[in-house]
XYZ file of C-alpha atoms in Angstrom:
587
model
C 103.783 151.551 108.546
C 106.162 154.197 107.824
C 105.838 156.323 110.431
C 106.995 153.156 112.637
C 110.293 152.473 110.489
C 112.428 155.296 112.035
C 111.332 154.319 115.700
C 111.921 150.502 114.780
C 115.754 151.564 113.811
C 116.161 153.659 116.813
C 114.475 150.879 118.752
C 117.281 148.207 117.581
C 119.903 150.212 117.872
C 119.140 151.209 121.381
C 117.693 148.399 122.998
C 117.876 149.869 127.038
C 116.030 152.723 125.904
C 112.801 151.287 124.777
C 110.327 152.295 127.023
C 112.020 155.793 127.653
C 111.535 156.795 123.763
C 108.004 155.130 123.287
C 106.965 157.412 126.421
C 108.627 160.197 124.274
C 107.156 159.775 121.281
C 103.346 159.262 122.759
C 104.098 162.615 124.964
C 104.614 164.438 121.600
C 101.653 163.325 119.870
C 99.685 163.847 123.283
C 100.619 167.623 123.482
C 100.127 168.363 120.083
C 96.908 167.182 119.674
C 95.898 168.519 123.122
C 96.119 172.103 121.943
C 93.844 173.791 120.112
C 95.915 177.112 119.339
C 98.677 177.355 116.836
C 100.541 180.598 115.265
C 100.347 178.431 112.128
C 98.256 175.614 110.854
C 99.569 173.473 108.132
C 97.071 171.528 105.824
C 98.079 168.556 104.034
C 101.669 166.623 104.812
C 102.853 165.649 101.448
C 105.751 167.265 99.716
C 104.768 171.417 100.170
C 103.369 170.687 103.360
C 106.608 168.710 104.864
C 108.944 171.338 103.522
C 106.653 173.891 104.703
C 106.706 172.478 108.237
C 110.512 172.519 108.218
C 111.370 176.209 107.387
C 108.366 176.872 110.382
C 110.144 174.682 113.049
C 113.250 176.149 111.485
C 112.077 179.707 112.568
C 111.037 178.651 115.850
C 107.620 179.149 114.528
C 104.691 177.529 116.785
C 103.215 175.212 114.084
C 101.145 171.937 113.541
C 100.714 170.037 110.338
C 97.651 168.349 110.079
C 96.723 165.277 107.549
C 93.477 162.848 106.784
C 96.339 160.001 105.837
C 97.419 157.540 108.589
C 100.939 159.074 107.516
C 103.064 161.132 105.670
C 103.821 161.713 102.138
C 100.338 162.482 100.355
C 100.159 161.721 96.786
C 103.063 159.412 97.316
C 101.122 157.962 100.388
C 98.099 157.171 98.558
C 99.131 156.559 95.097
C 100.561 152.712 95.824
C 98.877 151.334 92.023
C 101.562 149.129 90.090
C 103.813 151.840 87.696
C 103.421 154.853 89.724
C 106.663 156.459 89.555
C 108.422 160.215 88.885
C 107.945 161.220 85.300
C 110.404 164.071 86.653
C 114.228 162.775 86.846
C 114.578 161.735 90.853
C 117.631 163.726 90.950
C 115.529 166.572 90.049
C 112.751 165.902 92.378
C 114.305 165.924 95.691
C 114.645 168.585 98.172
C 117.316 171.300 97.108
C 117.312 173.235 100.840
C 120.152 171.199 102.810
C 123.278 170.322 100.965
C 123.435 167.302 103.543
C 120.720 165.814 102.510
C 121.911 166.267 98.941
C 125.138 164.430 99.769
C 123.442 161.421 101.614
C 120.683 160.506 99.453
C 121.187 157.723 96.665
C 118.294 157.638 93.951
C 118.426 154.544 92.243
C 116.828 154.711 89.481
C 116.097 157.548 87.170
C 112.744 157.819 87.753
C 112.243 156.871 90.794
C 108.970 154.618 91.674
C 106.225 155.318 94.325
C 108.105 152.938 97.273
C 111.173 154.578 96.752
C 109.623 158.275 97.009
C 107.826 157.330 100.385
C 110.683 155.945 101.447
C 112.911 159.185 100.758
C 110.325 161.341 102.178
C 109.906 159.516 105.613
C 113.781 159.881 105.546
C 113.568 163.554 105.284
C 111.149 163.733 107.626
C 113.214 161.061 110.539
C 116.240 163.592 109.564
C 114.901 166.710 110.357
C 112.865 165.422 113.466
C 109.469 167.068 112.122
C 106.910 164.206 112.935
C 106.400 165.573 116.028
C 104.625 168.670 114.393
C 102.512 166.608 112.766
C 98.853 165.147 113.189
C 97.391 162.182 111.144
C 94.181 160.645 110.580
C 92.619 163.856 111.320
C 90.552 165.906 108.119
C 89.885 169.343 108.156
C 86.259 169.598 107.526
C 86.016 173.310 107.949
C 88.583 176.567 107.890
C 86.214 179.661 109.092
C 87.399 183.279 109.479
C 86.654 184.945 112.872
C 86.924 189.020 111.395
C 86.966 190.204 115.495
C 89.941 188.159 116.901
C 92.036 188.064 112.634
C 92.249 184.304 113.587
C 90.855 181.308 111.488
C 88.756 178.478 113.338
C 89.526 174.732 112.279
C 87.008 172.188 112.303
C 88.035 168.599 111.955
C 86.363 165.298 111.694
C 87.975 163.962 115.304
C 84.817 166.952 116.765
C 88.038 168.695 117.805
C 88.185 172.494 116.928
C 91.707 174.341 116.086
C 92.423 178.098 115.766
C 95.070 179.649 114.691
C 96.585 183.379 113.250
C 97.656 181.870 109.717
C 96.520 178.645 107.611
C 98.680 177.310 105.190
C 96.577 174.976 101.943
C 99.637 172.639 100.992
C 96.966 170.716 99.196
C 97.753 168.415 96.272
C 96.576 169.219 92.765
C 95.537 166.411 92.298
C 94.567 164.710 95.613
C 90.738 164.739 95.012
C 90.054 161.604 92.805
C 87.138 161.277 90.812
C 84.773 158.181 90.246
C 82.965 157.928 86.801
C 78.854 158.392 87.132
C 77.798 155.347 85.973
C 74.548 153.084 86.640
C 74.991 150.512 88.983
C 78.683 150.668 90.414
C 77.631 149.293 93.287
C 76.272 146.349 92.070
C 79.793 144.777 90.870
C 80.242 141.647 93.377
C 84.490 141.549 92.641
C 86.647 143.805 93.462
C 87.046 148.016 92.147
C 88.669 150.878 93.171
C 89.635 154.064 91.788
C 93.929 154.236 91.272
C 93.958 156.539 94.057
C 92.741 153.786 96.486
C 94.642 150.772 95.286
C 94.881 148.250 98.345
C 98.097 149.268 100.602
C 98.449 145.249 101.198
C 98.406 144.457 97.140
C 96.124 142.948 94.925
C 96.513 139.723 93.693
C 96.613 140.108 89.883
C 97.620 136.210 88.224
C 95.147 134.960 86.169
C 91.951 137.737 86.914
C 90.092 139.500 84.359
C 90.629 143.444 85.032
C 88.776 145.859 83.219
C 90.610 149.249 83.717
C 88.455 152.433 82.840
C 90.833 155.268 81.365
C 93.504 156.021 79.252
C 95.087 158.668 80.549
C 98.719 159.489 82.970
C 97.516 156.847 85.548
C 96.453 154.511 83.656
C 98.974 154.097 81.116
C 101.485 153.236 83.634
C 98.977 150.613 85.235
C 97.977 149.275 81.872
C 101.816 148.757 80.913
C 102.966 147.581 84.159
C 100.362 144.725 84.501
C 99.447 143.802 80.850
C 101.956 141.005 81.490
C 100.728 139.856 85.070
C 96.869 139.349 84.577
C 94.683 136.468 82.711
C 92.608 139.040 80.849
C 92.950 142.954 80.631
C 90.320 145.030 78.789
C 91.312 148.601 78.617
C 87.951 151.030 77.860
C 89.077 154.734 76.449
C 86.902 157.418 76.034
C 89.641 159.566 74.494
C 93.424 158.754 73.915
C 96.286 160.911 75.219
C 99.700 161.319 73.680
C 102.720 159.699 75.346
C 106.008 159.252 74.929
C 108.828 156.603 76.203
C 110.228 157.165 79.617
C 113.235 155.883 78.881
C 114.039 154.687 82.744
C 117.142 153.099 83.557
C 119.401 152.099 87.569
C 121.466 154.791 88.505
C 125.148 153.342 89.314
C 127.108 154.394 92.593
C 128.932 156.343 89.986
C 126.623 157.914 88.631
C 125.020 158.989 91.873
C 128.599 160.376 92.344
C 128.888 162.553 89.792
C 125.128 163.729 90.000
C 125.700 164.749 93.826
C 128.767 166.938 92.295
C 126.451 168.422 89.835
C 123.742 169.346 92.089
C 124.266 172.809 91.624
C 124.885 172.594 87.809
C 121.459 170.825 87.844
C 119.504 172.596 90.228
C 120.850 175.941 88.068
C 119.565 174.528 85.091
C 116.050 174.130 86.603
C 115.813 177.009 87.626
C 117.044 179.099 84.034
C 114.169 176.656 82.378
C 110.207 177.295 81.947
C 108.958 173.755 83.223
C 111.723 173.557 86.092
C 113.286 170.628 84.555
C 117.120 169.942 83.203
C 115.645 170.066 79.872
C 116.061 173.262 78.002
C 113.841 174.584 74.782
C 115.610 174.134 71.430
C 116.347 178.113 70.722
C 115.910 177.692 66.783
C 113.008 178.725 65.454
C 111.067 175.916 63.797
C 111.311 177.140 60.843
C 114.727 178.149 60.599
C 115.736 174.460 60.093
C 114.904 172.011 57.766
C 112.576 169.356 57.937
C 115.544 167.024 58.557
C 116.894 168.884 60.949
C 113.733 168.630 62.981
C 113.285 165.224 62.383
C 117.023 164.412 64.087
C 116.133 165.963 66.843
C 112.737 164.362 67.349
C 114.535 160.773 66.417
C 117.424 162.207 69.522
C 115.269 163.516 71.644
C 112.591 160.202 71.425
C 115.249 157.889 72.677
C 116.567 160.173 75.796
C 114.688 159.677 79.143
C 112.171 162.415 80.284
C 110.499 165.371 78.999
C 112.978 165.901 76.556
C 110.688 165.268 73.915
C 108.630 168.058 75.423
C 110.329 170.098 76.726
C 113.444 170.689 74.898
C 111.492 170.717 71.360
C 111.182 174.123 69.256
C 109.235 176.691 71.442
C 106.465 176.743 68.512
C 104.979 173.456 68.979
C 102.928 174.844 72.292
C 102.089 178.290 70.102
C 102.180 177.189 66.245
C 98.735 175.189 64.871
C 101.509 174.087 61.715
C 104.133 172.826 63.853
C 102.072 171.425 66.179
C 100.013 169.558 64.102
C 103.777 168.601 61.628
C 105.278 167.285 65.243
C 102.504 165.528 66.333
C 102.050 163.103 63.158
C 105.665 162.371 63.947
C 104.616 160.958 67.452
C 101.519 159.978 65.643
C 103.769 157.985 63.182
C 106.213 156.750 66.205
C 103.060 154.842 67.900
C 102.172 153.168 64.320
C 105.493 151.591 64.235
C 105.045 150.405 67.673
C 101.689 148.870 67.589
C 101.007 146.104 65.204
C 97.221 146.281 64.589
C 96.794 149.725 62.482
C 93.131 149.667 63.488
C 94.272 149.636 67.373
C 96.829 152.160 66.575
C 94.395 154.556 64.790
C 92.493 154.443 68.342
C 95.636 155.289 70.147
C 96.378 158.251 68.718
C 94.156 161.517 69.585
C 92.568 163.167 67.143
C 91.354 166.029 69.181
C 94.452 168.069 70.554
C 97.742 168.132 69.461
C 101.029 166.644 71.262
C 102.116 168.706 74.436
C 99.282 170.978 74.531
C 98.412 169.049 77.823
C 100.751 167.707 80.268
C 102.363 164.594 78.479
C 102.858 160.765 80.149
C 105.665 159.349 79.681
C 105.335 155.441 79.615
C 107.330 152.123 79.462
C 106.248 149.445 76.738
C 102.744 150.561 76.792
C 101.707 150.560 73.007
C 103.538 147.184 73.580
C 100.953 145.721 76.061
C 98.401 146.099 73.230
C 100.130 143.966 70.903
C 99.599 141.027 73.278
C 96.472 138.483 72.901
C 95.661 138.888 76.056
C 94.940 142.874 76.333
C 91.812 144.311 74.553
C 90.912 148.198 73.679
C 87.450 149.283 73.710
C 86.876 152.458 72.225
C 83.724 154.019 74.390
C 83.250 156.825 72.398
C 81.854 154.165 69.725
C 80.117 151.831 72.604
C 79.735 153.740 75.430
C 79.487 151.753 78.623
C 75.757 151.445 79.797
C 76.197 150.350 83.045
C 78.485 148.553 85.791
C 76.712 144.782 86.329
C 77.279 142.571 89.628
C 79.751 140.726 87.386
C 81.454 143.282 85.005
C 80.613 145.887 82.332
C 77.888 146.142 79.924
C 78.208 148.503 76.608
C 75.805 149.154 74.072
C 78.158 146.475 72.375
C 77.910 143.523 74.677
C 78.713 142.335 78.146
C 81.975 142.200 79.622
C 82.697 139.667 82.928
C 85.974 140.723 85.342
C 87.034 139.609 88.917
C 88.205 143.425 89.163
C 87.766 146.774 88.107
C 89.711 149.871 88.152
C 88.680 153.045 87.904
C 91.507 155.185 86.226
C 89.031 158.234 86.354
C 91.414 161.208 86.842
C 91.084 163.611 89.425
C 89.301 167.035 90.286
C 92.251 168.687 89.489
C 93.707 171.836 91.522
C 90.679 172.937 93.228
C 88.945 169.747 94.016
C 91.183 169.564 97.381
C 89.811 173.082 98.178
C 85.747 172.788 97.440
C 86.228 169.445 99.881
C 86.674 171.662 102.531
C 83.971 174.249 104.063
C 86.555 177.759 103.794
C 84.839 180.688 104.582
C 86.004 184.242 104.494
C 85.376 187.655 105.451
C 81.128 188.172 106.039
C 81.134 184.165 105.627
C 81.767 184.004 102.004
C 82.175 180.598 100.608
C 85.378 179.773 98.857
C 83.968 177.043 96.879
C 81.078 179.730 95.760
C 83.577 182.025 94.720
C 85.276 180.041 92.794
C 82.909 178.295 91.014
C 83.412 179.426 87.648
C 87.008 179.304 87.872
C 89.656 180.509 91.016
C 90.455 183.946 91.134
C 93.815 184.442 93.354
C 96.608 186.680 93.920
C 100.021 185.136 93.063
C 98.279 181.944 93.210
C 98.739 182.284 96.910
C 96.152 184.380 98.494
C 92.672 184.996 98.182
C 91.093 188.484 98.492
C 88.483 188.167 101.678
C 90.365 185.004 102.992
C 93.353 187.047 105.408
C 95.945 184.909 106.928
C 95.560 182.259 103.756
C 98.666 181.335 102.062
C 98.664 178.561 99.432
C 102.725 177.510 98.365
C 101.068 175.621 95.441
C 97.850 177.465 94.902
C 95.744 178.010 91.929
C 96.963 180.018 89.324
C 100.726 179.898 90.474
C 103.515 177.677 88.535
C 103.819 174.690 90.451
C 101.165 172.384 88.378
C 103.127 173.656 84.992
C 106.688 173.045 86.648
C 108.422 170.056 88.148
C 106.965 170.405 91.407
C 108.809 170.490 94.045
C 110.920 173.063 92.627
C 107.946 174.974 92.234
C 106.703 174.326 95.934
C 110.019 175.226 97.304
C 109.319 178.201 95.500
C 105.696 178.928 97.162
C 106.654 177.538 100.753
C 109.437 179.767 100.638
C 107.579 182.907 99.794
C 104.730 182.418 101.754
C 107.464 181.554 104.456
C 108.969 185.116 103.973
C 105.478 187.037 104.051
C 104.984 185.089 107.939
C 108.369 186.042 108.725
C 107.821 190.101 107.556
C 104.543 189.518 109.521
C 105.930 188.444 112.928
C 108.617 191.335 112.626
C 106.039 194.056 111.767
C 103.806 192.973 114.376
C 101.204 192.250 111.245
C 97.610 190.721 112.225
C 95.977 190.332 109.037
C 97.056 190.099 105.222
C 94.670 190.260 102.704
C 95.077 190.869 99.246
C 93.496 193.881 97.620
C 90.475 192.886 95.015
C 91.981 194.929 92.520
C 95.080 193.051 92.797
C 93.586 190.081 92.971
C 92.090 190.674 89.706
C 95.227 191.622 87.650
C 96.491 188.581 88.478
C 93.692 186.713 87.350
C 93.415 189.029 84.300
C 96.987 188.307 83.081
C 96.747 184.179 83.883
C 93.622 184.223 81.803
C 95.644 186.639 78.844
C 98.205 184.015 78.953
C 96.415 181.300 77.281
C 95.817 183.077 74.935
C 99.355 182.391 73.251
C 99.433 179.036 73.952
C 97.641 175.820 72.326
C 96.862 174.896 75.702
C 93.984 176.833 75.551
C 91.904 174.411 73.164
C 92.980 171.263 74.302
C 89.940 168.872 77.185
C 92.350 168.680 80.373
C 92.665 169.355 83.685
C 95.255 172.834 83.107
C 91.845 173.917 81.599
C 89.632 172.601 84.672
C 87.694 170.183 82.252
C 86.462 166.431 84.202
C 83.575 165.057 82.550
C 83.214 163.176 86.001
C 82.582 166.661 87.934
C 79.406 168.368 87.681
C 79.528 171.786 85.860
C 83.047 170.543 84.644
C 82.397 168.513 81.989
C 81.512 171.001 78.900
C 84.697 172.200 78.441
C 84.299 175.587 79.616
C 87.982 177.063 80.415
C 89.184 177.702 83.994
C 92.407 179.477 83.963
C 94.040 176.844 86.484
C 97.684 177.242 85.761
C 100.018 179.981 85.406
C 101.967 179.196 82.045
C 104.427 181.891 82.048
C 106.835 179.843 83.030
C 108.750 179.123 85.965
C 111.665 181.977 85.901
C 109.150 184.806 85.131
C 106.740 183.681 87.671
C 109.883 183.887 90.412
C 110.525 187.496 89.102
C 106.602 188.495 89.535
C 106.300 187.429 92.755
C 109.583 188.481 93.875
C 108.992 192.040 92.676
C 105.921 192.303 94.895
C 108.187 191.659 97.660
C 110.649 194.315 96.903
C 108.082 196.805 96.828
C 106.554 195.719 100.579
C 104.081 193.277 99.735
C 102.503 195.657 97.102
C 99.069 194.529 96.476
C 98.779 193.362 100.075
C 96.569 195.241 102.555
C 98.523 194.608 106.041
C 97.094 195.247 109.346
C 99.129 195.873 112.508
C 98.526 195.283 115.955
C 99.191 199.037 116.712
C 99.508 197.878 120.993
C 102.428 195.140 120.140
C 103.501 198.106 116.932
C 104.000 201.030 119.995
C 105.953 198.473 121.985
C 108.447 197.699 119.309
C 108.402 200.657 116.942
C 111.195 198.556 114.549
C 107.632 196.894 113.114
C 105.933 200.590 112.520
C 107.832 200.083 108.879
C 105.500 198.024 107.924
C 102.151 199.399 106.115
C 98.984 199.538 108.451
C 95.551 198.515 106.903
């Protein structure tokens, strides 16, 4: 277990001590979970929620984090499936807030795999001493609003009940997996699971049949990293997504050098740049080049690791049908020469959206893994899968026989971690029922009726549309700020006005209206055909797509004005005892 690993070293390197810090260690869990009042109450201890929980201990703030994992590190807890790795460059992904930490980490490879990223994660945590604010194997079931006392009431799974002045959603976009709905799943006598919930102790893979439902981010890394590894591997796509070569490679002791004397060159860059990646947009216009100019690019860009391909291509191929659709037969071309059946290649290239109108994969060899005998493609659209059988999968086609079967069924994306849990507002309104035709929010980080709720990543903010932990450090340290102005003004209750609420929701709806985004079957456009009422396509404005420098400057202008938008309450008894806090605005 990870949470053990920074005892064990302790443990070893202090031998005399033994019982002393094990007495430690269970006093600190015993006193945090025997309170039941916090200042602050942290949901969720992946990577907003452990940075979150370090700027509150930082302040002195009194604060628990509490999480339904056995440990830290949430999507990089869970997610242990063969392939899961950064698509963002490491170097990029860490932690920008202590120069230290900076300094002492080594990445070692590019992009950095899921073992690695836990392992860098507990480190941060062991470093900063924060796992004694936190609680594990404990869900929030419900978050309720008590109007009288401006304090929200927890309600977790352990029967205990949890109150606190301020709640803080550092939720995962995409922590709420989805299972297909299809006849009989739980009839199959081998083995299934969705990607989320791949065994923690491995799976033996030499020599089984897999069937693997799902072509899309998850499952192209799976599908490329054990194509090689199984007996038999039959791969069934509904609809095929672009991707483009990750391009991966070690990261020398020299390298690491010269990166750490970068770091602010780098961390700069990310933060001049839309996505919050190195990678900057090409600043000639499409059409100002020539067709071979574009093309040597593309050819540059397609051999460089990351989102390059992306992200530093000409700004029109996420606004321009024509460039688009010229760009994407390039890719579309780049996959042909790649895969050696042109019937199997037809299949892998979508026909429905255009390349980078939805978050791209980036994968390693896996058009390869479909030139081997042993890998098979099974285009449901054409056979549809009927039902699951106690010994495989049966189409409209024929029946198919596997030892295991893996679900790569995608996630309800953004607000799936949300509607899991029962949040209730001002006169008890639901938050699921309000947003059930899409989230309305202010800054992506409040909710009008929900006081006291701060969400670092929320809907409608930047984080899913930026490399995220530059976009969390972003949120946490906002919503950071507004606690801060809170405890200095003596302030009770925040709530964002309805009309403010609304602008903001008006203006990340008018943004997709520039962008191809809007047309394309994903989940920045809220669509799971796995989710009831999701599945038709209907938009929900998720994702803020202004970009990542723009959405800094919105959010940072509210601030300058005092929390315009913001309707603050004061505790006027603690406000007459320290009149320094009567600046702030009373509700």
């Amino acid at each position: 277990m990870p949470a053990a690993r920074g005892s064990n070293e302790i443990l070893r390197s202090n031998p005399p001590d033994m019982m002393e810090l094990v007495s430690t260690l269970t006093a600190r869990s015993m006193t945090e979970q025997s309170k039941t009042h916090f200042e602050v109450i942290v949901i969720g201890a992946g990577v907003a929620g452990i940075y979150q929980i370090h700027r509150l201990a930082s302040l002195g703030i009194d604060a628990t984090v509490l999480d339904s994992a056995p440990d830290l590190g949430g999507t990089w807890y869970w997610n242990r499936y063969p392939g899961a790795r950064f698509d963002s460059e490491s170097y990029t992904y860490g932690y920008s807030f202590s120069k230290e930490l900076l300094n002492e980490w080594h990445w070692k490879e590019r992009f950095s795999s899921q073992p690695e990223n836990l392992r860098y994660l507990n480190y941060v945590a062991d470093k900063f001493d924060l796992r004694k604010h936190m609680q594990f194997n404990c869900r929030v079931q419900s978050a309720h609003f008590d109007e009288a006392a401006n304090q929200w009431r927890l309600g977790l799974d352990d029967g205990r009940q949890l109150s606190c002045r301020f709640v803080v959603l550092a939720l995962g976009l995409l922590s709420a997996p989805t299972l297909p709905r299809i006849e009989g799943m739980a009839s199959f006598k081998g083995r299934s699971f969705h990607t989320f919930d791949w065994p923690h102790e491995g799976v033996e893979l030499a020599g089984k049949r897999v069937g693997i439902i799902g072509t899309g981010a998850t499952a192209i890394q799976v599908i490329a990293e054990i194509a090689d590894k199984v007996g038999d591997l039959t791969v069934f796509q509904r609809r095929p997504n672009w991707s483009a070569p990750l391009n991966n490679s070690p990261i020398s002791d020299a390298e690491m050098a010269d990166i750490r004397s970068r770091y602010d060159e780098i961390l700069a860059a990310c933060a001049r740049t839309p996505g919050g990646f190195e990678h900057e947009p090409d600043r000639r216009g499409f059409y100002e080049v020539t067709r071979e100019e574009r093309i040597a690019l593309w050819d540059r860009l397609y051999e460089e690791p990351g989102f390059g391909i992306w992200l530093a291509n000409f700004r029109e191929i996420f606004t321009d049908e024509a460039a688009n659709a010229e760009f994407s037969e390039y890719i579309a071309d780049r996959i042909r020469r790649r895969v050696k059946d042109p019937a199997i290649a037809e299949k892998l290239i979508p026909k429905d959206h255009g390349f980078g109108v939805q978050r791209v994969p980036l994968e390693t060899h896996y058009f390869e893994a479909y030139n081997r005998d042993n890998v098979h493609l099974v285009d449901i659209g054409e056979t549809p899968i009927v039902r699951v059988t106690q010994t495989g999968l049966a189409t409209t086609d024929r029946d198919f026989d596997f030892d295991i079967i893996v679900y790569a069924t995608g996630f309800d994306a953004i607000t799936g971690a949300f509607d899991r849990i029962d949040i209730r507002g001002v006169a008890g309104e639901r938050l699921a029922e309000k947003w059930k035709d899409g989230p309305s929010t202010f800054l992506g980080m409040m909710i009008h009726g929900f006081p006291n709720l701060l969400m670092p990543s929320g809907p409608q903010s930047a984080s899913a549309t930026t490399n995220f932990p530059r976009g969390i450090e972003t949120g946490v340290n906002w919503c950071t700020n507004l606690l801060e102005y809170a405890r200095k003004h003596d302030i009770v209750r925040a709530d964002p006005s309805l009309q403010a609420e609304q602008d903001w929701s008006a203006k990340v709806t008018k943004m997709y209206s520039a962008v191809l985004m809007r047309k394309a079957k994903s989940w920045f456009t809220g669509y799971n055909s796995n989710v009831p009422g999701h599945e038709h396509g209907r938009p929900r404005y998720l994702v803020y797509n202004g970009g990542a420098p723009k959405f800094v400057s919105e959010i940072n202008e509210v601030v300058a004005k005092g929390y315009a938008g913001i309707d603050l309450t004061r505790d006027v008894e603690a406000s007459n005892r320290h009149p320094a806090a009567g600046a702030a605005r009373s509700g």
